[in-house]
CSV table of C-alpha atoms and ligand atoms in Angstrom, one decimal:
chain,number,residue,atom,x,y,z
A,50,UNK,CA,-47.2,20.9,-4.2
A,51,UNK,CA,-44.4,18.4,-3.2
A,52,UNK,CA,-44.4,17.4,0.5
A,53,UNK,CA,-41.4,17.9,2.7
A,54,UNK,CA,-40.6,14.2,2.3
A,55,UNK,CA,-40.6,14.4,-1.5
A,56,UNK,CA,-38.1,17.3,-1.3
A,57,UNK,CA,-35.6,15.1,0.5
A,58,UNK,CA,-32.8,13.2,-1.2
A,59,UNK,CA,-31.7,10.3,1.0
A,60,UNK,CA,-28.4,8.6,0.2
A,61,UNK,CA,-29.4,5.5,2.1
A,62,UNK,CA,-26.2,3.6,1.7
A,63,UNK,CA,-23.9,6.5,2.5
A,64,UNK,CA,-26.0,7.8,5.4
A,65,UNK,CA,-26.3,11.4,4.1
A,66,UNK,CA,-29.5,13.3,3.4
A,67,UNK,CA,-30.4,16.6,1.8
A,68,UNK,CA,-31.3,19.3,2.5
A,69,UNK,CA,-30.1,18.4,6.1
A,70,UNK,CA,-26.5,17.7,5.2
A,71,UNK,CA,-26.2,20.1,2.2
A,72,UNK,CA,-23.9,22.7,3.7
A,73,UNK,CA,-21.6,20.2,5.4
A,74,UNK,CA,-21.3,18.1,2.3
A,75,UNK,CA,-20.6,21.2,0.2
A,76,UNK,CA,-17.9,22.4,2.6
A,77,UNK,CA,-16.1,19.1,2.8
A,78,UNK,CA,-16.3,17.7,-0.8
A,79,UNK,CA,-16.3,20.8,-2.8
A,80,UNK,CA,-12.6,20.4,-3.8
A,81,UNK,CA,-12.7,16.8,-4.9
A,82,UNK,CA,-11.0,16.2,-8.3
A,83,UNK,CA,-10.6,12.5,-8.2
A,84,UNK,CA,-12.7,9.6,-6.7
A,85,UNK,CA,-10.5,6.6,-6.1
A,86,UNK,CA,-12.5,3.5,-6.1
A,87,UNK,CA,-11.4,0.1,-4.6
A,88,UNK,CA,-13.1,-3.0,-3.5
A,89,UNK,CA,-12.3,-3.4,0.1
A,90,UNK,CA,-12.2,-1.3,3.2
A,91,UNK,CA,-8.6,-2.3,3.9
A,92,UNK,CA,-7.4,-1.2,0.5
A,93,UNK,CA,-9.2,2.1,1.0
A,94,UNK,CA,-7.2,2.6,4.2
A,95,UNK,CA,-4.0,1.6,2.5
A,96,UNK,CA,-4.6,4.2,-0.3
A,97,UNK,CA,-5.4,6.9,2.3
A,98,UNK,CA,-2.3,6.1,4.4
A,99,UNK,CA,-0.1,6.9,1.4
A,100,UNK,CA,-1.1,10.5,2.2
A,101,UNK,CA,0.2,10.2,5.8
A,102,UNK,CA,-0.2,7.9,8.8
A,103,UNK,CA,-3.1,10.0,10.2
A,104,UNK,CA,-5.0,10.2,6.9
A,105,UNK,CA,-7.6,7.6,8.0
A,106,UNK,CA,-9.0,10.1,10.6
A,107,UNK,CA,-10.6,11.9,7.7
A,108,UNK,CA,-13.3,9.3,7.6
A,109,UNK,CA,-16.7,10.4,6.2
A,110,UNK,CA,-18.3,6.9,6.3
A,111,UNK,CA,-21.7,7.0,7.9
A,112,UNK,CA,-22.7,3.4,7.3
A,113,UNK,CA,-20.9,0.1,7.2
A,114,UNK,CA,-21.7,-0.5,3.6
A,115,UNK,CA,-19.0,1.7,2.0
A,116,UNK,CA,-15.9,3.4,3.4
A,117,UNK,CA,-15.4,7.1,2.5
A,118,UNK,CA,-12.1,8.7,3.2
A,119,UNK,CA,-10.9,12.2,2.2
A,120,UNK,CA,-7.1,12.2,3.0
A,121,UNK,CA,-6.7,15.5,1.2
A,122,UNK,CA,-9.4,17.8,-0.1
A,123,UNK,CA,-9.0,16.8,-3.7
A,124,UNK,CA,-9.0,13.0,-3.3
A,125,UNK,CA,-12.0,11.1,-2.2
A,126,UNK,CA,-11.5,7.4,-1.6
A,127,UNK,CA,-14.4,5.0,-1.6
A,128,UNK,CA,-14.7,1.2,-1.2
A,129,UNK,CA,-17.3,-0.3,-3.5
A,130,UNK,CA,-17.6,-4.0,-2.5
A,131,UNK,CA,-18.0,-6.7,-5.1
A,132,UNK,CA,-19.8,-6.6,-8.4
A,133,UNK,CA,-22.4,-4.6,-10.3
A,134,UNK,CA,-25.1,-4.3,-7.6
A,135,UNK,CA,-22.7,-2.9,-5.0
A,136,UNK,CA,-20.7,-0.5,-7.1
A,137,UNK,CA,-23.8,0.8,-8.9
A,138,UNK,CA,-25.3,1.7,-5.6
A,139,UNK,CA,-22.2,3.5,-4.5
A,140,UNK,CA,-21.8,5.4,-7.8
A,141,UNK,CA,-25.4,6.7,-7.7
A,142,UNK,CA,-25.0,7.9,-4.1
A,143,UNK,CA,-21.6,9.5,-4.8
A,144,UNK,CA,-23.0,11.3,-7.8
A,145,UNK,CA,-25.6,12.9,-5.6
A,146,UNK,CA,-23.0,13.7,-3.0
A,147,UNK,CA,-20.7,15.4,-5.5
A,148,UNK,CA,-23.4,17.1,-7.4
A,149,UNK,CA,-24.6,18.6,-4.1
A,150,UNK,CA,-21.1,19.7,-3.5
A,151,UNK,CA,-21.1,21.4,-6.9
A,152,UNK,CA,-18.1,19.4,-7.9
A,153,UNK,CA,-17.9,19.4,-11.7
A,154,UNK,CA,-14.4,18.8,-12.8
A,155,UNK,CA,-13.5,15.3,-11.4
A,156,UNK,CA,-12.9,11.8,-12.6
A,157,UNK,CA,-13.1,8.2,-11.3
A,158,UNK,CA,-10.1,6.0,-10.9
A,159,UNK,CA,-10.6,2.4,-9.9
A,160,UNK,CA,-7.7,0.4,-8.5
A,161,UNK,CA,-8.7,-3.2,-8.2
A,162,UNK,CA,-7.5,-6.7,-8.1
A,163,UNK,CA,-8.1,-9.2,-10.9
A,164,UNK,CA,-7.2,-12.5,-12.5
A,165,UNK,CA,-4.7,-12.0,-15.3
A,166,UNK,CA,-5.1,-13.7,-18.7
A,167,UNK,CA,-1.7,-14.8,-20.2
A,168,UNK,CA,0.3,-12.5,-18.0
A,169,UNK,CA,2.3,-13.2,-14.8
A,170,UNK,CA,0.9,-12.4,-11.4
A,171,UNK,CA,1.9,-9.0,-10.1
A,172,UNK,CA,1.3,-7.4,-13.6
A,173,UNK,CA,-0.8,-4.3,-13.5
A,174,UNK,CA,-3.4,-3.9,-16.3
A,175,UNK,CA,-4.7,-0.6,-17.4
A,176,UNK,CA,-8.1,-1.3,-19.0
A,177,UNK,CA,-8.4,-0.3,-22.6
A,178,UNK,CA,-12.0,-1.4,-22.9
A,179,UNK,CA,-14.3,-2.9,-20.3
A,180,UNK,CA,-16.1,-5.8,-21.9
A,181,UNK,CA,-19.1,-8.0,-21.1
A,182,UNK,CA,-19.0,-11.8,-21.3
A,183,UNK,CA,-19.6,-11.6,-25.1
A,184,UNK,CA,-16.5,-9.3,-25.3
A,185,UNK,CA,-18.5,-6.2,-26.2
A,186,UNK,CA,-18.0,-2.8,-24.6
A,187,UNK,CA,-21.6,-2.5,-23.4
A,188,UNK,CA,-23.4,-3.6,-20.2
A,189,UNK,CA,-26.7,-5.6,-20.5
A,190,UNK,CA,-29.1,-4.5,-17.9
A,191,UNK,CA,-32.6,-5.9,-17.4
A,192,UNK,CA,-34.8,-2.9,-16.7
A,193,UNK,CA,-38.7,-2.9,-16.6
A,194,UNK,CA,-38.8,-6.2,-18.3
A,195,UNK,CA,-36.5,-5.6,-21.1
A,196,UNK,CA,-32.7,-5.8,-21.6
A,197,UNK,CA,-30.9,-2.5,-22.3
A,198,UNK,CA,-27.3,-2.5,-23.6
A,199,UNK,CA,-25.6,0.5,-22.0
A,200,UNK,CA,-22.5,1.8,-23.7
A,201,UNK,CA,-19.3,1.7,-21.6
A,202,UNK,CA,-16.5,4.1,-22.5
A,203,UNK,CA,-13.4,4.8,-20.4
A,204,UNK,CA,-11.7,8.1,-20.9
A,205,UNK,CA,-9.0,7.9,-23.5
A,206,UNK,CA,-6.6,10.7,-22.3
A,207,UNK,CA,-7.0,9.6,-18.7
A,208,UNK,CA,-6.2,5.9,-19.4
A,209,UNK,CA,-3.3,6.8,-21.6
A,210,UNK,CA,-1.8,9.2,-19.0
A,211,UNK,CA,-2.3,6.5,-16.3
A,212,UNK,CA,-0.7,3.9,-18.5
A,213,UNK,CA,2.3,6.1,-19.4
A,214,UNK,CA,2.9,6.7,-15.7
A,215,UNK,CA,2.5,3.1,-14.5
A,216,UNK,CA,4.6,1.8,-17.4
A,217,UNK,CA,7.6,3.7,-16.1
A,218,UNK,CA,7.4,2.0,-12.7
A,219,UNK,CA,10.2,-0.4,-11.9
A,220,UNK,CA,8.4,-2.5,-9.2
A,221,UNK,CA,6.0,-4.2,-11.6
A,222,UNK,CA,5.2,-4.8,-15.3
A,223,UNK,CA,2.3,-2.8,-16.6
A,224,UNK,CA,0.3,-3.6,-19.8
A,225,UNK,CA,-2.7,-2.0,-21.4
A,226,UNK,CA,-5.4,-4.3,-22.6
A,227,UNK,CA,-9.1,-5.3,-22.5
A,228,UNK,CA,-10.8,-6.3,-19.3
A,229,UNK,CA,-13.5,-8.9,-19.1
A,230,UNK,CA,-16.0,-7.7,-16.5
A,231,UNK,CA,-17.8,-10.8,-15.2
A,232,UNK,CA,-21.2,-10.8,-13.5
A,233,UNK,CA,-20.2,-13.5,-11.0
A,234,UNK,CA,-17.0,-14.7,-9.4
A,235,UNK,CA,-17.4,-18.4,-10.2
A,236,UNK,CA,-19.3,-19.3,-13.4
A,237,UNK,CA,-19.0,-16.0,-15.2
A,238,UNK,CA,-15.3,-16.1,-14.7
A,239,UNK,CA,-15.1,-19.6,-16.1
A,240,UNK,CA,-14.3,-21.2,-12.7
A,241,UNK,CA,-15.2,-24.8,-12.2
A,242,UNK,CA,-14.4,-24.7,-8.4
A,243,UNK,CA,-17.7,-23.3,-7.4
A,244,UNK,CA,-20.8,-25.3,-6.6
A,245,UNK,CA,-22.1,-27.5,-9.5
A,246,UNK,CA,-20.3,-25.6,-12.3
A,247,UNK,CA,-22.4,-25.1,-15.5
A,248,UNK,CA,-19.6,-26.3,-17.8
A,249,UNK,CA,-16.6,-28.6,-18.1
A,250,UNK,CA,-13.0,-27.6,-17.3
A,251,UNK,CA,-12.3,-28.1,-21.1
A,252,UNK,CA,-15.1,-25.6,-22.0
A,253,UNK,CA,-13.8,-23.1,-19.4
A,254,UNK,CA,-10.2,-23.4,-20.8
A,255,UNK,CA,-11.6,-22.9,-24.4
A,256,UNK,CA,-13.4,-19.7,-23.3
A,257,UNK,CA,-10.4,-18.3,-21.5
A,258,UNK,CA,-8.2,-19.1,-24.6
A,259,UNK,CA,-10.8,-17.3,-26.8
A,260,UNK,CA,-10.7,-14.2,-24.4
A,261,UNK,CA,-6.9,-14.3,-24.5
A,262,UNK,CA,-6.8,-14.4,-28.3
A,263,UNK,CA,-9.3,-11.5,-28.4
A,264,UNK,CA,-6.9,-9.3,-26.4
A,265,UNK,CA,-8.4,-9.7,-22.9
A,266,UNK,CA,-5.6,-9.2,-20.3
A,267,UNK,CA,-7.6,-9.6,-17.1
A,268,UNK,CA,-10.9,-10.4,-15.5
A,269,UNK,CA,-12.7,-8.6,-12.7
A,270,UNK,CA,-16.2,-7.5,-11.7
A,271,UNK,CA,-16.6,-3.7,-11.7
A,272,UNK,CA,-15.0,-2.1,-14.7
A,273,UNK,CA,-18.1,-2.4,-16.9
A,274,UNK,CA,-20.6,-0.8,-14.4
A,275,UNK,CA,-18.1,1.9,-13.7
A,276,UNK,CA,-17.5,2.6,-17.4
A,277,UNK,CA,-21.3,2.6,-18.1
A,278,UNK,CA,-22.0,4.9,-15.2
A,279,UNK,CA,-19.2,7.3,-16.2
A,280,UNK,CA,-20.5,7.3,-19.8
A,281,UNK,CA,-24.1,8.1,-18.5
A,282,UNK,CA,-23.1,11.0,-16.3
A,283,UNK,CA,-20.2,12.3,-18.5
A,284,UNK,CA,-17.4,11.9,-16.0
A,285,UNK,CA,-14.0,10.5,-17.2
A,286,UNK,CA,-13.1,7.2,-15.7
A,287,UNK,CA,-10.1,4.8,-15.8
A,288,UNK,CA,-9.3,1.4,-14.3
A,289,UNK,CA,-6.0,-0.2,-13.2
A,290,UNK,CA,-6.0,-3.6,-11.7
A,291,UNK,CA,-3.2,-5.7,-10.2
A,292,UNK,CA,-3.3,-9.4,-11.2
A,293,UNK,CA,-3.0,-12.2,-8.6
A,294,UNK,CA,-3.2,-15.3,-10.8
A,295,UNK,CA,-2.8,-16.2,-14.5
A,296,UNK,CA,-6.2,-17.7,-15.4
A,297,UNK,CA,-4.7,-19.6,-18.3
A,298,UNK,CA,-2.8,-21.6,-15.7
A,299,UNK,CA,-4.7,-21.5,-12.4
A,300,UNK,CA,-8.2,-20.8,-11.0
A,301,UNK,CA,-7.1,-19.2,-7.7
A,302,UNK,CA,-3.9,-17.5,-6.6
A,303,UNK,CA,-1.2,-20.0,-5.7
A,304,UNK,CA,1.6,-17.7,-4.7
A,305,UNK,CA,2.4,-17.0,-1.0
A,306,UNK,CA,0.1,-14.4,0.6
A,307,UNK,CA,3.0,-12.1,1.4
A,308,UNK,CA,3.9,-12.0,-2.2
A,309,UNK,CA,0.3,-11.1,-3.2
A,310,UNK,CA,0.3,-8.4,-0.6
A,311,UNK,CA,3.5,-7.1,-2.1
A,312,UNK,CA,1.9,-7.0,-5.5
A,313,UNK,CA,-1.0,-5.0,-4.2
A,314,UNK,CA,1.2,-2.6,-2.3
A,315,UNK,CA,3.3,-1.9,-5.4
A,316,UNK,CA,0.2,-1.0,-7.4
A,317,UNK,CA,-1.3,1.1,-4.6
A,318,UNK,CA,1.9,3.1,-4.1
A,319,UNK,CA,2.2,3.7,-7.9
A,320,UNK,CA,-1.4,4.7,-8.4
A,321,UNK,CA,-1.2,7.2,-5.5
A,322,UNK,CA,2.0,8.6,-6.9
A,323,UNK,CA,0.1,9.2,-10.1
A,324,UNK,CA,-2.8,10.8,-8.2
A,325,UNK,CA,-0.5,13.0,-6.2
A,326,UNK,CA,1.3,14.2,-9.3
A,327,UNK,CA,-1.9,14.7,-11.4
A,328,UNK,CA,-4.5,15.8,-8.9
A,329,UNK,CA,-2.8,17.1,-5.8
A,330,UNK,CA,0.5,18.8,-6.6
A,331,UNK,CA,-1.1,21.7,-8.5
A,332,UNK,CA,-3.9,22.2,-6.0
A,333,UNK,CA,-3.7,24.5,-2.9
A,334,UNK,CA,-4.9,22.4,0.0
A,335,UNK,CA,-6.7,24.2,2.7
A,336,UNK,CA,-10.1,24.1,4.4
A,337,UNK,CA,-9.6,20.5,5.3
A,338,UNK,CA,-11.3,19.6,8.6
A,339,UNK,CA,-11.6,16.4,10.6
A,340,UNK,CA,-15.2,15.2,10.2
B,627,LIG,C1,-11.9,-8.5,-8.0
B,627,LIG,O1,-11.8,-9.2,-6.8
B,627,LIG,C2,-13.1,-9.3,-6.3
B,627,LIG,C3,-13.6,-10.7,-6.2
B,627,LIG,O2,-12.7,-11.4,-5.3
B,627,LIG,C4,-14.0,-8.5,-7.2
B,627,LIG,O3,-14.5,-7.3,-6.6
B,627,LIG,C5,-13.1,-8.1,-8.3
B,627,LIG,O4,-13.5,-7.4,-9.3
């Protein structure tokens, strides 16, 4: 006979627990059709504000780990932090949250920042395949003492639809290509400006050239765990990232901050236009309450 404690599901990093919050969670998240994922809290707020100046009041965050905003009932926005450990934690908790809300027909859309490979800063890349450092669409994960290679698939219709929409935007160039998902910001992204780099600048340049020739358009840190998780739970996912630097030329962004902010804003506005057209326009919006 399970104890009361064993019957509980605790979403430690989101601050929700079941059965205590079940009715509330169901009433608030039941209409979600898209989960918009982004790295930072400020980007989560920018995305929400595209739905109206007061959209940030629909704040369902209960911890300072991740921000959760629900500017309209069909769109949940969540910040995921940096890298595998962080986004994996969020995705597992979100899965419980949405399963409890009996949401079945939804998708994930990550809007991120990245380093471009052979494309000018400001370009938006829609990910064709998320790749590991060996340029394979699978995520190595050490579990119980052995390494598993988890398949990572992004949803073909969703990424094509997103690309077709973003490609028509006039405020930036958009390309579809492969995304190298790196395990760390410095070494795994072939940067030699970290502490005691493991390789020479020439080796780094050769690796980036190899990536470029293989069709990699950008480098970031979350597309692979997202694609892997989405594949595991059978939820469609797509990724669009703005680029701030061309890694064939520089290690860090060199353009003026205002210009980089402009690149980000263009991408945010366009992705939200896509979301409004695809997931909001056809949905009747009622039952939305301030948390
Ligand atoms: C892009 O930018 C972050 C690192 O600065 C990381 O989350 C990523 O994927």
